[in-house]
PDB file of C-alpha atoms in Angstrom:
ATOM      1  CA  MET N 295      33.170 276.443 161.914  1.00 55.00           C
ATOM      2  CA  SER N 296      32.524 276.457 158.159  1.00 58.00           C
ATOM      3  CA  ARG N 297      35.247 275.633 155.633  1.00 59.00           C
ATOM      4  CA  PRO N 298      36.076 278.017 152.812  1.00 60.00           C
ATOM      5  CA  ALA N 299      34.440 277.147 149.542  1.00 60.00           C
ATOM      6  CA  SER N 300      37.747 276.020 147.907  1.00 63.00           C
ATOM      7  CA  HIS N 301      38.296 273.375 150.466  1.00 64.00           C
ATOM      8  CA  ARG N 302      34.813 271.833 150.044  1.00 66.00           C
ATOM      9  CA  PRO N 303      34.840 268.840 147.702  1.00 72.00           C
ATOM     10  CA  SER N 304      32.489 268.995 145.017  1.00 87.00           C
ATOM     11  CA  ARG N 305      29.844 266.278 144.194  1.00 87.00           C
ATOM     12  CA  LEU N 306      31.811 265.329 141.126  1.00 85.00           C
ATOM     13  CA  ARG N 307      34.941 264.975 143.017  1.00 87.00           C
ATOM     14  CA  ARG N 308      33.474 262.780 145.635  1.00 89.00           C
ATOM     15  CA  TYR N 309      31.652 260.663 142.987  1.00 89.00           C
ATOM     16  CA  ILE N 310      35.116 260.172 141.128  1.00 87.00           C
ATOM     17  CA  GLU N 311      36.871 259.211 144.340  1.00 89.00           C
ATOM     18  CA  GLY N 312      34.226 256.768 145.167  1.00 92.00           C
ATOM     19  CA  LEU N 313      34.695 254.844 141.891  1.00 91.00           C
ATOM     20  CA  GLY N 314      36.326 251.359 141.806  1.00 93.00           C
ATOM     21  CA  PRO N 315      39.377 250.652 139.864  1.00 92.00           C
ATOM     22  CA  TYR N 316      37.724 249.437 136.655  1.00 94.00           C
ATOM     23  CA  GLN N 317      35.420 252.438 136.689  1.00 93.00           C
ATOM     24  CA  SER N 318      38.279 254.760 137.101  1.00 90.00           C
ATOM     25  CA  LEU N 319      40.144 252.863 134.250  1.00 91.00           C
ATOM     26  CA  VAL N 320      37.219 253.620 132.008  1.00 90.00           C
ATOM     27  CA  LEU N 321      36.995 257.168 132.958  1.00 87.00           C
ATOM     28  CA  LEU N 322      40.640 257.685 131.829  1.00 85.00           C
ATOM     29  CA  LEU N 323      40.276 255.529 128.723  1.00 87.00           C
ATOM     30  CA  ILE N 324      37.498 257.617 127.196  1.00 84.00           C
ATOM     31  CA  PRO N 325      39.761 260.860 126.739  1.00 80.00           C
ATOM     32  CA  ALA N 326      42.862 258.741 125.801  1.00 82.00           C
ATOM     33  CA  SER N 327      40.746 257.020 123.028  1.00 86.00           C
ATOM     34  CA  ILE N 328      40.315 260.443 121.426  1.00 83.00           C
ATOM     35  CA  VAL N 329      43.783 261.657 122.049  1.00 84.00           C
ATOM     36  CA  GLU N 330      45.852 259.009 120.803  1.00 86.00           C
ATOM     37  CA  PRO N 331      44.489 258.871 117.377  1.00 89.00           C
ATOM     38  CA  LEU N 332      44.872 262.443 117.136  1.00 88.00           C
ATOM     39  CA  LYS N 333      48.669 262.225 117.789  1.00 88.00           C
ATOM     40  CA  LEU N 334      48.773 259.645 114.919  1.00 91.00           C
ATOM     41  CA  ALA N 335      47.137 261.800 112.711  1.00 92.00           C
ATOM     42  CA  ALA N 336      49.247 264.680 113.345  1.00 92.00           C
ATOM     43  CA  VAL N 337      52.363 262.631 112.473  1.00 92.00           C
ATOM     44  CA  ALA N 338      50.561 261.738 109.231  1.00 94.00           C
ATOM     45  CA  ILE N 339      49.839 265.513 108.581  1.00 94.00           C
ATOM     46  CA  ALA N 340      53.365 266.557 109.209  1.00 93.00           C
ATOM     47  CA  GLY N 341      54.696 263.648 107.157  1.00 93.00           C
ATOM     48  CA  GLU N 342      52.505 265.136 104.123  1.00 93.00           C
ATOM     49  CA  GLY N 343      54.449 268.307 104.515  1.00 94.00           C
ATOM     50  CA  HIS N 344      52.052 270.402 106.539  1.00 95.00           C
ATOM     51  CA  TRP N 345      54.362 271.010 109.570  1.00 94.00           C
ATOM     52  CA  ILE N 346      52.355 273.908 111.164  1.00 95.00           C
ATOM     53  CA  THR N 347      49.169 271.940 110.827  1.00 94.00           C
ATOM     54  CA  GLY N 348      50.678 268.955 112.208  1.00 93.00           C
ATOM     55  CA  THR N 349      52.322 270.664 115.199  1.00 93.00           C
ATOM     56  CA  ALA N 350      49.197 272.608 116.075  1.00 94.00           C
ATOM     57  CA  VAL N 351      47.224 269.081 116.074  1.00 91.00           C
ATOM     58  CA  ILE N 352      49.978 267.526 118.281  1.00 90.00           C
ATOM     59  CA  VAL N 353      50.034 270.471 120.691  1.00 90.00           C
ATOM     60  CA  CYS N 354      46.267 270.245 120.849  1.00 87.00           C
ATOM     61  CA  ALA N 355      46.316 266.603 121.396  1.00 84.00           C
ATOM     62  CA  TYR N 356      48.738 266.943 124.223  1.00 83.00           C
ATOM     63  CA  ALA N 357      46.735 269.765 125.803  1.00 83.00           C
ATOM     64  CA  GLY N 358      43.720 267.452 125.799  1.00 71.00           C
ATOM     65  CA  GLN N 359      45.424 264.580 127.291  1.00 70.00           C
ATOM     66  CA  PRO N 360      44.434 263.771 131.054  1.00 64.00           C
ATOM     67  CA  VAL N 361      46.955 264.469 133.602  1.00 62.00           C
ATOM     68  CA  SER N 362      47.821 262.059 136.237  1.00 49.00           C
ATOM     69  CA  GLY N 363      49.078 262.770 139.664  1.00 39.00           C
TER      70      GLY N 363
END
């Protein structure tokens, strides 16, 4: 019997699940290396008095952060 399409693991998922611990770490460090400096920039922008822009940057940075679990 065939499984529904929603239960079939995709190629990308199978590839990621097959990665070793160091490759998985690199996979998570790539987006984190972009997001973390954005958070610091948001604090600097807010510190200059641009609260709305700083808040928008921090919200976007948290939205782009990888979710674990």
